[in-house]
Tab-separated table of C-alpha atoms in Angstrom:
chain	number	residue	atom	x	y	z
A	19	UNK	CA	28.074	163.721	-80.000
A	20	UNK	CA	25.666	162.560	-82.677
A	21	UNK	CA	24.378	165.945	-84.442
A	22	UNK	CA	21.911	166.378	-86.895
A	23	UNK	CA	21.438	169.165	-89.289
A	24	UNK	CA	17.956	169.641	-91.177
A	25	UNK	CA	15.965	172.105	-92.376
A	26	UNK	CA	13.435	173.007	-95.489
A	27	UNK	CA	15.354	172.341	-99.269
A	28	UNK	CA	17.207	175.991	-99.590
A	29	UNK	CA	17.569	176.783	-96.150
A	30	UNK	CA	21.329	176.676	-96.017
A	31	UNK	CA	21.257	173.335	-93.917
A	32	UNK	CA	24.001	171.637	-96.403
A	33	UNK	CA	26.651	174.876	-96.210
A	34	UNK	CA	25.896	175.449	-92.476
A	35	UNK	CA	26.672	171.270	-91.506
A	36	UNK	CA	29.847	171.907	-93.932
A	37	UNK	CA	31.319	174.957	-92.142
A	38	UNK	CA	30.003	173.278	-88.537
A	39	UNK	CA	32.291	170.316	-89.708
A	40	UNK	CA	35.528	172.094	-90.873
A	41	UNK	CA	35.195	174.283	-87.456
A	42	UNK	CA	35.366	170.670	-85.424
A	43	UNK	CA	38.319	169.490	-87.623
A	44	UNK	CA	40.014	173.017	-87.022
A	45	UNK	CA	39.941	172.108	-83.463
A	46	UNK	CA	41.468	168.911	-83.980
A	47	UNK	CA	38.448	166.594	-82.997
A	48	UNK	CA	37.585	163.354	-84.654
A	49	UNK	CA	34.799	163.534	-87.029
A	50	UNK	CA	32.729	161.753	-88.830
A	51	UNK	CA	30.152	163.725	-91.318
A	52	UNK	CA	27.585	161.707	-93.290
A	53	UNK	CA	25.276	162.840	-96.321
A	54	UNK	CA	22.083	161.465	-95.560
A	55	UNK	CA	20.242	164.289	-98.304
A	56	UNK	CA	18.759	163.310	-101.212
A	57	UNK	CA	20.559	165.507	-102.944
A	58	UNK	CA	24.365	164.997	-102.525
A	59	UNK	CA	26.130	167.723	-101.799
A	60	UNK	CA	27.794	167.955	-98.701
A	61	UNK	CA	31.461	166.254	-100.635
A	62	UNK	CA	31.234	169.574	-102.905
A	63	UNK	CA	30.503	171.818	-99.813
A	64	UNK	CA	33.798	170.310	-97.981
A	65	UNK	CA	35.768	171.310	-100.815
A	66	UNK	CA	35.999	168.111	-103.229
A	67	UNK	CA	35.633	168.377	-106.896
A	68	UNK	CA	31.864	167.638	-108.573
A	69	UNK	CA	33.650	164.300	-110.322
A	70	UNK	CA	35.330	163.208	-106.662
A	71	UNK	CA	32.669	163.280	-104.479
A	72	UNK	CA	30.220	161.648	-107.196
A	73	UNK	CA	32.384	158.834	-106.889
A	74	UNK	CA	32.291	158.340	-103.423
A	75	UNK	CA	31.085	155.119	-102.077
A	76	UNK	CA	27.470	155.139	-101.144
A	77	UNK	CA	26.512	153.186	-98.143
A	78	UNK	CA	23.302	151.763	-99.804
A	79	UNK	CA	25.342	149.492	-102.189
A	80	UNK	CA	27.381	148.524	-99.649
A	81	UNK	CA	24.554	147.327	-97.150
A	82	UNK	CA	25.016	143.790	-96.995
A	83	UNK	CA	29.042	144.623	-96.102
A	84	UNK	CA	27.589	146.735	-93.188
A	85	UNK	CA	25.303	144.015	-92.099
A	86	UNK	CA	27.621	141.435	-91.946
A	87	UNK	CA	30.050	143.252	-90.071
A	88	UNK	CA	27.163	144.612	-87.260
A	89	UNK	CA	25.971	141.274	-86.414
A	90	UNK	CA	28.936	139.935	-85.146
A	91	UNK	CA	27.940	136.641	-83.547
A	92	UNK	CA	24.665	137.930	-82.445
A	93	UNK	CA	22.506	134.930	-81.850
A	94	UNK	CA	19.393	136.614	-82.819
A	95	UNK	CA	19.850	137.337	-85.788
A	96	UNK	CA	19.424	134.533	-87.971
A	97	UNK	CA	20.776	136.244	-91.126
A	98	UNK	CA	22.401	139.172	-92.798
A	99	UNK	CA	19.103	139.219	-94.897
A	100	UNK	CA	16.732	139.547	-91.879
A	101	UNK	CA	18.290	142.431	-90.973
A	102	UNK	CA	16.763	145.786	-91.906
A	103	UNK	CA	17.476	149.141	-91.165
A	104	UNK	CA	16.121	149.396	-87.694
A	105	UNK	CA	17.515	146.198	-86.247
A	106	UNK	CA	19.313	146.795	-82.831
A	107	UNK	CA	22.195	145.778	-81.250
A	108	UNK	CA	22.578	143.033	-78.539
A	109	UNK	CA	24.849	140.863	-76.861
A	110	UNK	CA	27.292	139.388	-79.573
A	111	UNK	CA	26.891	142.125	-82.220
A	112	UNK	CA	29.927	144.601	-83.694
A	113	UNK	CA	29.281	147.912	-82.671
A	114	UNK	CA	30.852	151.183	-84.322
A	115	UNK	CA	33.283	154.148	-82.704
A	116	UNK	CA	34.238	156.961	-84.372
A	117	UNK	CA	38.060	157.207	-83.649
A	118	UNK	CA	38.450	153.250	-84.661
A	119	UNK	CA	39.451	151.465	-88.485
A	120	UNK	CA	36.990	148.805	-89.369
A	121	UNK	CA	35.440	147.227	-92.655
A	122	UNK	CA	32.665	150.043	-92.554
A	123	UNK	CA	34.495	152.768	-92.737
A	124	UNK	CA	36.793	151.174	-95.396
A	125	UNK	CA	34.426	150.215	-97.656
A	126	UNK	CA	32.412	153.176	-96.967
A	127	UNK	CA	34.169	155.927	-95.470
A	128	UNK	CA	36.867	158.676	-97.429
A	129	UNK	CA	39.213	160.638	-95.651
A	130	UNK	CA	38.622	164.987	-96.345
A	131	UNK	CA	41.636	166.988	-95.885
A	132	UNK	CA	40.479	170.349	-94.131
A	133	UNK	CA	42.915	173.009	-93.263
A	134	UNK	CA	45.215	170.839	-91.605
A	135	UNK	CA	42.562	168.883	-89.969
A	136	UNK	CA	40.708	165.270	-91.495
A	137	UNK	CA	37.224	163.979	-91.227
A	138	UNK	CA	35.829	160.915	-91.984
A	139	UNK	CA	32.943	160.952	-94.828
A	140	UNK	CA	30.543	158.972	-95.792
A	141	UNK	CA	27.391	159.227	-98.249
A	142	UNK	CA	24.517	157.519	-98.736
A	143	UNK	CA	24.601	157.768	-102.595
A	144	UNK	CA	21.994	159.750	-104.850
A	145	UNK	CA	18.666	159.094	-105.644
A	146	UNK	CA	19.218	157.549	-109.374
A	147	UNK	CA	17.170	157.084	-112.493
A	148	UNK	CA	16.985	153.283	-111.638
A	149	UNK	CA	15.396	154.246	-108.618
A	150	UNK	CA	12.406	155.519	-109.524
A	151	UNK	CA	8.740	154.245	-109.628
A	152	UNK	CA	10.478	151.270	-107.424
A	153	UNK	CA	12.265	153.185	-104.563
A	154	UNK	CA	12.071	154.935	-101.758
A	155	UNK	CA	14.985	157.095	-100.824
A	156	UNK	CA	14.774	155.790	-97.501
A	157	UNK	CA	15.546	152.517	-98.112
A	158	UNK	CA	19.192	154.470	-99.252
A	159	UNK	CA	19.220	156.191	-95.795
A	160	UNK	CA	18.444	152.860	-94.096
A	161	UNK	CA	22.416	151.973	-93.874
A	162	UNK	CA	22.702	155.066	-91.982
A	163	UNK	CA	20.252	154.506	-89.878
A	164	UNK	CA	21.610	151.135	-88.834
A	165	UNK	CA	25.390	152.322	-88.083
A	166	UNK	CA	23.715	154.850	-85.839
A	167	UNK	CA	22.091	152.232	-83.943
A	168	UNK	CA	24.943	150.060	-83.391
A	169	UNK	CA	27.040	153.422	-82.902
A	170	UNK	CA	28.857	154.080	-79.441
A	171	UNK	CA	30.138	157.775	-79.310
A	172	UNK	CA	32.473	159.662	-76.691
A	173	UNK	CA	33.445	162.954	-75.020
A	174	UNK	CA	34.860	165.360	-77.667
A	175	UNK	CA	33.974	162.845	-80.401
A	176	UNK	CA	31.279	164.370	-83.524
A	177	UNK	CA	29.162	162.474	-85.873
A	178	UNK	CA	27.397	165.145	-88.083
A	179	UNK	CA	24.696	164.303	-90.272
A	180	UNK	CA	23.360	166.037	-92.942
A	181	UNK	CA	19.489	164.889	-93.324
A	182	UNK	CA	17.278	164.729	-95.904
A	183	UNK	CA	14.899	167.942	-96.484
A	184	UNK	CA	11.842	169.505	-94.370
A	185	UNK	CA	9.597	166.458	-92.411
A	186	UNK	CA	11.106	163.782	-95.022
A	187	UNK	CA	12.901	162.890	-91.885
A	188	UNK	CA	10.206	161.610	-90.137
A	189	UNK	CA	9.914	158.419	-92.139
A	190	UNK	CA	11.706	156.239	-89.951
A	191	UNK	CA	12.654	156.366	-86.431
A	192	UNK	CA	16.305	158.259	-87.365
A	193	UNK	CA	15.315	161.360	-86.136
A	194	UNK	CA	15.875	159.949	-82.060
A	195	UNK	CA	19.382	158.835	-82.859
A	196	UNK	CA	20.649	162.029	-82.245
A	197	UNK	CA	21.870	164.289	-79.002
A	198	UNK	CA	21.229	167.160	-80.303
A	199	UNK	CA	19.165	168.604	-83.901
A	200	UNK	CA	20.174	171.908	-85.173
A	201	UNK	CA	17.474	172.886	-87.476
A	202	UNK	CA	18.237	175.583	-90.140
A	203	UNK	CA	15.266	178.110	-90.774
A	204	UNK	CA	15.027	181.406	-92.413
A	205	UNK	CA	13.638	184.442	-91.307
A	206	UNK	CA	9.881	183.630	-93.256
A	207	UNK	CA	6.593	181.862	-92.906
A	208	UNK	CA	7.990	179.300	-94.987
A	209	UNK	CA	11.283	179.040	-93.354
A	210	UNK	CA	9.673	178.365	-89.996
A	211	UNK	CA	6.664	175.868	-90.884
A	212	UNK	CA	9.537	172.822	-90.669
A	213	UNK	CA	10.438	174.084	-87.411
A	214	UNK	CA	6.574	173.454	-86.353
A	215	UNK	CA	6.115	170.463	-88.460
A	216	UNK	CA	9.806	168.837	-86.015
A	217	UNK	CA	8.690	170.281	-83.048
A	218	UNK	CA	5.104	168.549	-82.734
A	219	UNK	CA	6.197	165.400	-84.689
A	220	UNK	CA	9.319	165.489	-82.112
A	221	UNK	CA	7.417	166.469	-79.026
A	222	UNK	CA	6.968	162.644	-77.312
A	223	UNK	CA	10.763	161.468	-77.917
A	224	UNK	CA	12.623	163.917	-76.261
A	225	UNK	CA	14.404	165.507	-79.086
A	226	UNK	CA	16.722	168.405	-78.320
A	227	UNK	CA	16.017	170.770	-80.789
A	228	UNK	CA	17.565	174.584	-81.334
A	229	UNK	CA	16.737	176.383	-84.636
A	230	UNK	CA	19.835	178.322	-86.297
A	231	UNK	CA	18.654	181.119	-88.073
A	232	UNK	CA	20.140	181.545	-91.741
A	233	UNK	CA	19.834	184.324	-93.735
A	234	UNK	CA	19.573	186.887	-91.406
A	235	UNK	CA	19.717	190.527	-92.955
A	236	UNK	CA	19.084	192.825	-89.531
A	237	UNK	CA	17.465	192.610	-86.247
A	238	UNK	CA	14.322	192.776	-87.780
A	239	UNK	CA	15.092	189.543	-88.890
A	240	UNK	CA	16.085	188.046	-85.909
A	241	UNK	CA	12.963	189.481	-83.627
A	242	UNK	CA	10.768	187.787	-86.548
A	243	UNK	CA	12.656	184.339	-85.748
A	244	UNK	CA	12.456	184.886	-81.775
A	245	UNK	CA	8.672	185.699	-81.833
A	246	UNK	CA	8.327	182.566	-83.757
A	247	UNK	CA	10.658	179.607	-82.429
A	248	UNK	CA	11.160	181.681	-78.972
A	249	UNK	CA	14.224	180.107	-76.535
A	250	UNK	CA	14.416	177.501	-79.809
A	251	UNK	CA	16.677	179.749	-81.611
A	252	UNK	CA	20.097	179.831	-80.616
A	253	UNK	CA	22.335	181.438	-83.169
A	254	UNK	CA	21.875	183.405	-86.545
A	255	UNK	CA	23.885	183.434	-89.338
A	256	UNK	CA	23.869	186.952	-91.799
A	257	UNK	CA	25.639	187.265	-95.073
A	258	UNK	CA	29.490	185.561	-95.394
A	259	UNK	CA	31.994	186.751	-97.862
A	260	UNK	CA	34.103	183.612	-97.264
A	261	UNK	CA	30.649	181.274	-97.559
A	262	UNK	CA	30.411	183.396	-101.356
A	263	UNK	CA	34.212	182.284	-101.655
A	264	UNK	CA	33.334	178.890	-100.783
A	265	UNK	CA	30.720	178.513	-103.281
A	266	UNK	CA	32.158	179.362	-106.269
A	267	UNK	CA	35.130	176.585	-105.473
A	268	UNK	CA	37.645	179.238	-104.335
A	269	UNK	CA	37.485	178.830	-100.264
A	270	UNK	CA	40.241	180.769	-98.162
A	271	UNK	CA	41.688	179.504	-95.020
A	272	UNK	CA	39.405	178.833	-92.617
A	273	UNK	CA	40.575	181.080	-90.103
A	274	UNK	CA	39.576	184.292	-92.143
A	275	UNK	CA	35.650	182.794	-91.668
A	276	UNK	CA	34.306	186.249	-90.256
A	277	UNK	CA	34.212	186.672	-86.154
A	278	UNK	CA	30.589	186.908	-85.699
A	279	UNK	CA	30.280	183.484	-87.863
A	280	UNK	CA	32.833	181.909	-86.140
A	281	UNK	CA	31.059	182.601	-82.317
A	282	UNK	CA	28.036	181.141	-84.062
A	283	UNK	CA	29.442	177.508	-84.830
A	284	UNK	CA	31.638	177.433	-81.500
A	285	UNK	CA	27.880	178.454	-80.222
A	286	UNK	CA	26.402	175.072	-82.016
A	287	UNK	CA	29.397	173.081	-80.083
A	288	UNK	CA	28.742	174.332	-76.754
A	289	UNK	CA	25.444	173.597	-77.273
A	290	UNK	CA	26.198	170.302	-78.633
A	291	UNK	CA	28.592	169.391	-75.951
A	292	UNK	CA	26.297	170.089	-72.768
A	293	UNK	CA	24.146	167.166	-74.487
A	294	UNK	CA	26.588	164.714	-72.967
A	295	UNK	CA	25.951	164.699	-69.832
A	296	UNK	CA	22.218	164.387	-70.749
A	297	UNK	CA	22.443	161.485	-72.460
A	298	UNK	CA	19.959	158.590	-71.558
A	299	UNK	CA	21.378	155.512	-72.701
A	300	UNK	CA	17.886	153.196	-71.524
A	301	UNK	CA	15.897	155.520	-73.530
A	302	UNK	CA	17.901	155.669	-76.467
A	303	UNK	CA	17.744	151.965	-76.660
A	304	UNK	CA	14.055	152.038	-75.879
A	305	UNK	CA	13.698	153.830	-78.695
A	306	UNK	CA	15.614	152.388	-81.050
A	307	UNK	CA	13.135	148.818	-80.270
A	308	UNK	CA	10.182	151.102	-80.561
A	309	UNK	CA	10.861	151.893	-83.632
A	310	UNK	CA	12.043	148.012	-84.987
A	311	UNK	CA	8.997	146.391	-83.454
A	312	UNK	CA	7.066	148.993	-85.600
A	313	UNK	CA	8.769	148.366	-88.786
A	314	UNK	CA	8.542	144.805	-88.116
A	315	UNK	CA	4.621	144.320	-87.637
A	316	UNK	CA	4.320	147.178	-90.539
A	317	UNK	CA	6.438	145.621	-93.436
A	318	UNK	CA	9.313	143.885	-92.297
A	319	UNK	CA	8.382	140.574	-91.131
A	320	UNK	CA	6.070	139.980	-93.948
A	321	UNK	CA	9.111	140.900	-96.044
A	322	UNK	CA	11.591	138.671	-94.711
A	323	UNK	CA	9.198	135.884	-93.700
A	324	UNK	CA	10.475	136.299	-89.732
A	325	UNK	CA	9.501	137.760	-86.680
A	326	UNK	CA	11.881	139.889	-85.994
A	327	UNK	CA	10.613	140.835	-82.748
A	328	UNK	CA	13.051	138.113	-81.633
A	329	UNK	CA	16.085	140.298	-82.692
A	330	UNK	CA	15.691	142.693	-79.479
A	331	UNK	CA	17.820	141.286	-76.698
A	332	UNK	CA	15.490	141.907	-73.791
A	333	UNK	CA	18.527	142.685	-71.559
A	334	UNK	CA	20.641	144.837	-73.775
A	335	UNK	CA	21.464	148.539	-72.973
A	336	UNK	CA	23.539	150.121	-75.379
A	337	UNK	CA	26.275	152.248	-73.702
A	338	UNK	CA	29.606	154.078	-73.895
A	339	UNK	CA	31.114	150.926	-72.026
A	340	UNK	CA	30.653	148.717	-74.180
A	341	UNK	CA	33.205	146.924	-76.135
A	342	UNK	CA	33.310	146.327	-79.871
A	343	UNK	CA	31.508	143.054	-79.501
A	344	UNK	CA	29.580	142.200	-75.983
């Protein structure tokens, strides 16, 4: 299941993806959790030191590694340097699973020991001084973007993705790559405008979307949320001793997470594992060309000199099937 977590700057999105993650690896499935936030911080929330997870390997230097390796022997694609971050598989190209070894995840990917259990993680890198006035933190999030396209995900199998803040995530196509969006919203006006902002911006791709509500002091709190996300909301989260714990670098076992906490993220799998037998692979690939035939009439072939309308493979379906290279 690919699973994305998002929400307004402050909502709790980063600590609720981190304890969503360490209840999967508790459970023994294979996980992969990305920070896609412009501000890094789901290492720290997992449990690694401040100096250790800065020095993770960000996915944005390491873009022309991940290109290489994607396009395989794809005939379409002339060049590692005319591909960009929207450009889809086809027949010939390397495509990613979560349970395998390959040069991504080696170059890009750290192991996280938690409670007996591992996940894979990998980060986009921060938004740096050299970045600004030329940069857009997309262009970072881009790598991310293009594993998840060439991405083939099973049964019982969990990418989690911690995105960038509030409607930020709307600035490329990224937001359809998921099966399911859990978006984190407190119990105010403000907390609940992002949840309106995804929900019409969402509306024509078919986005699964439940709102987790975080925060929540009473059921005062709760009826506010309900009156305004309705059947959206799914689960609330109140006050955690062990989250407090967490935060200050001094995390207990994860087992002593409090009950009514713990139904709430085996609430989020459920959820996230009836999305499997929803899945639509022909729309999933239609959308993925949607959105690379946009970026390539709005910037990208001008960019690369190209028409990279070429790169779709008219007759290519991505799907769990598949082998590494079709």
């Amino acid at each position: 299941m690919k699973i994305a977590f998002v929400g307004k700057g402050g909502s709790g999105k980063t600590t609720l993806s981190s304890l969503f993650i360490r209840h999967l690896a508790a459970a023994g499935a294979p996980v992969v959790a990305v920070d896609a936030d412009i501000n890094q911080h789901l290492g720290a929330a997992l449990g690694l030191d401040e100096d250790v997870a800065a020095a993770l390997p960000a996915m944005g230097e390491r873009l022309p590694l991940i290109k290489d390796y994607l396009r395989g022997s794809n005939p379409r694609i002339a060049s590692t340097e005319t591909m960009i971050k929207t450009t889809p598989p086809g027949t010939g190209s390397r495509l990613l699973r979560v349970r395998e070894d390959n040069p991504v995840y080696d170059a890009c990917a750290r192991p996280v020991e938690l409670d007996g259990g591992a996940v894979r993680l990998m980060v986009t890198g921060p938004f740096t001084d050299a970045d600004l006035g030329v940069a857009c933190y997309h262009s970072k999030t881009g790598a991310v973007e293009l594993c998840l396209n060439h991405l083939v995900d099973g049964r019982g199998e969990y990418v989690v993705v911690d995105m960038t803040a509030g409607s930020d995530s709307f600035a490329s196509g990224m937001f359809t790559r998921f099966d399911i969006t859990f978006l984190v919203a407190e119990p105010t006006r403000k907390g609940v405008s992002v949840y309106r902002q995804y929900k019409e911006y969402a509306r024509d791709f078919g986005v699964a979307l439940k709102v987790v509500g975080n925060k929540v002091q009473g059921q005062d709190d709760i009826d506010f949320l309900r009156a305004e996300v309705g059947d959206d909301l799914l689960v609330t989260v109140g006050h955690s001793d062990w989250v407090r714990a967490m935060e200050k670098g001094r995390p207990p076992r994860f087992d002593l997470l409090e009950d009514t906490n713990r139904r709430s993220l085996r609430a989020l799998q459920g959820a996230a594992d009836a999305t499997y037998g929803q899945r639509d692979w022909d729309r999933y690939t239609r959308q993925m060309v949607h959105f690379h035939l946009k970026n390539a009439t709005g910037w990208a072939n001008e960019r690369t000199g190209a028409d990279l309308a070429d790169q779709v493979d008219p007759g290519f379906v991505l799907r769990e099937d598949l082998t590494t290279a079709v």
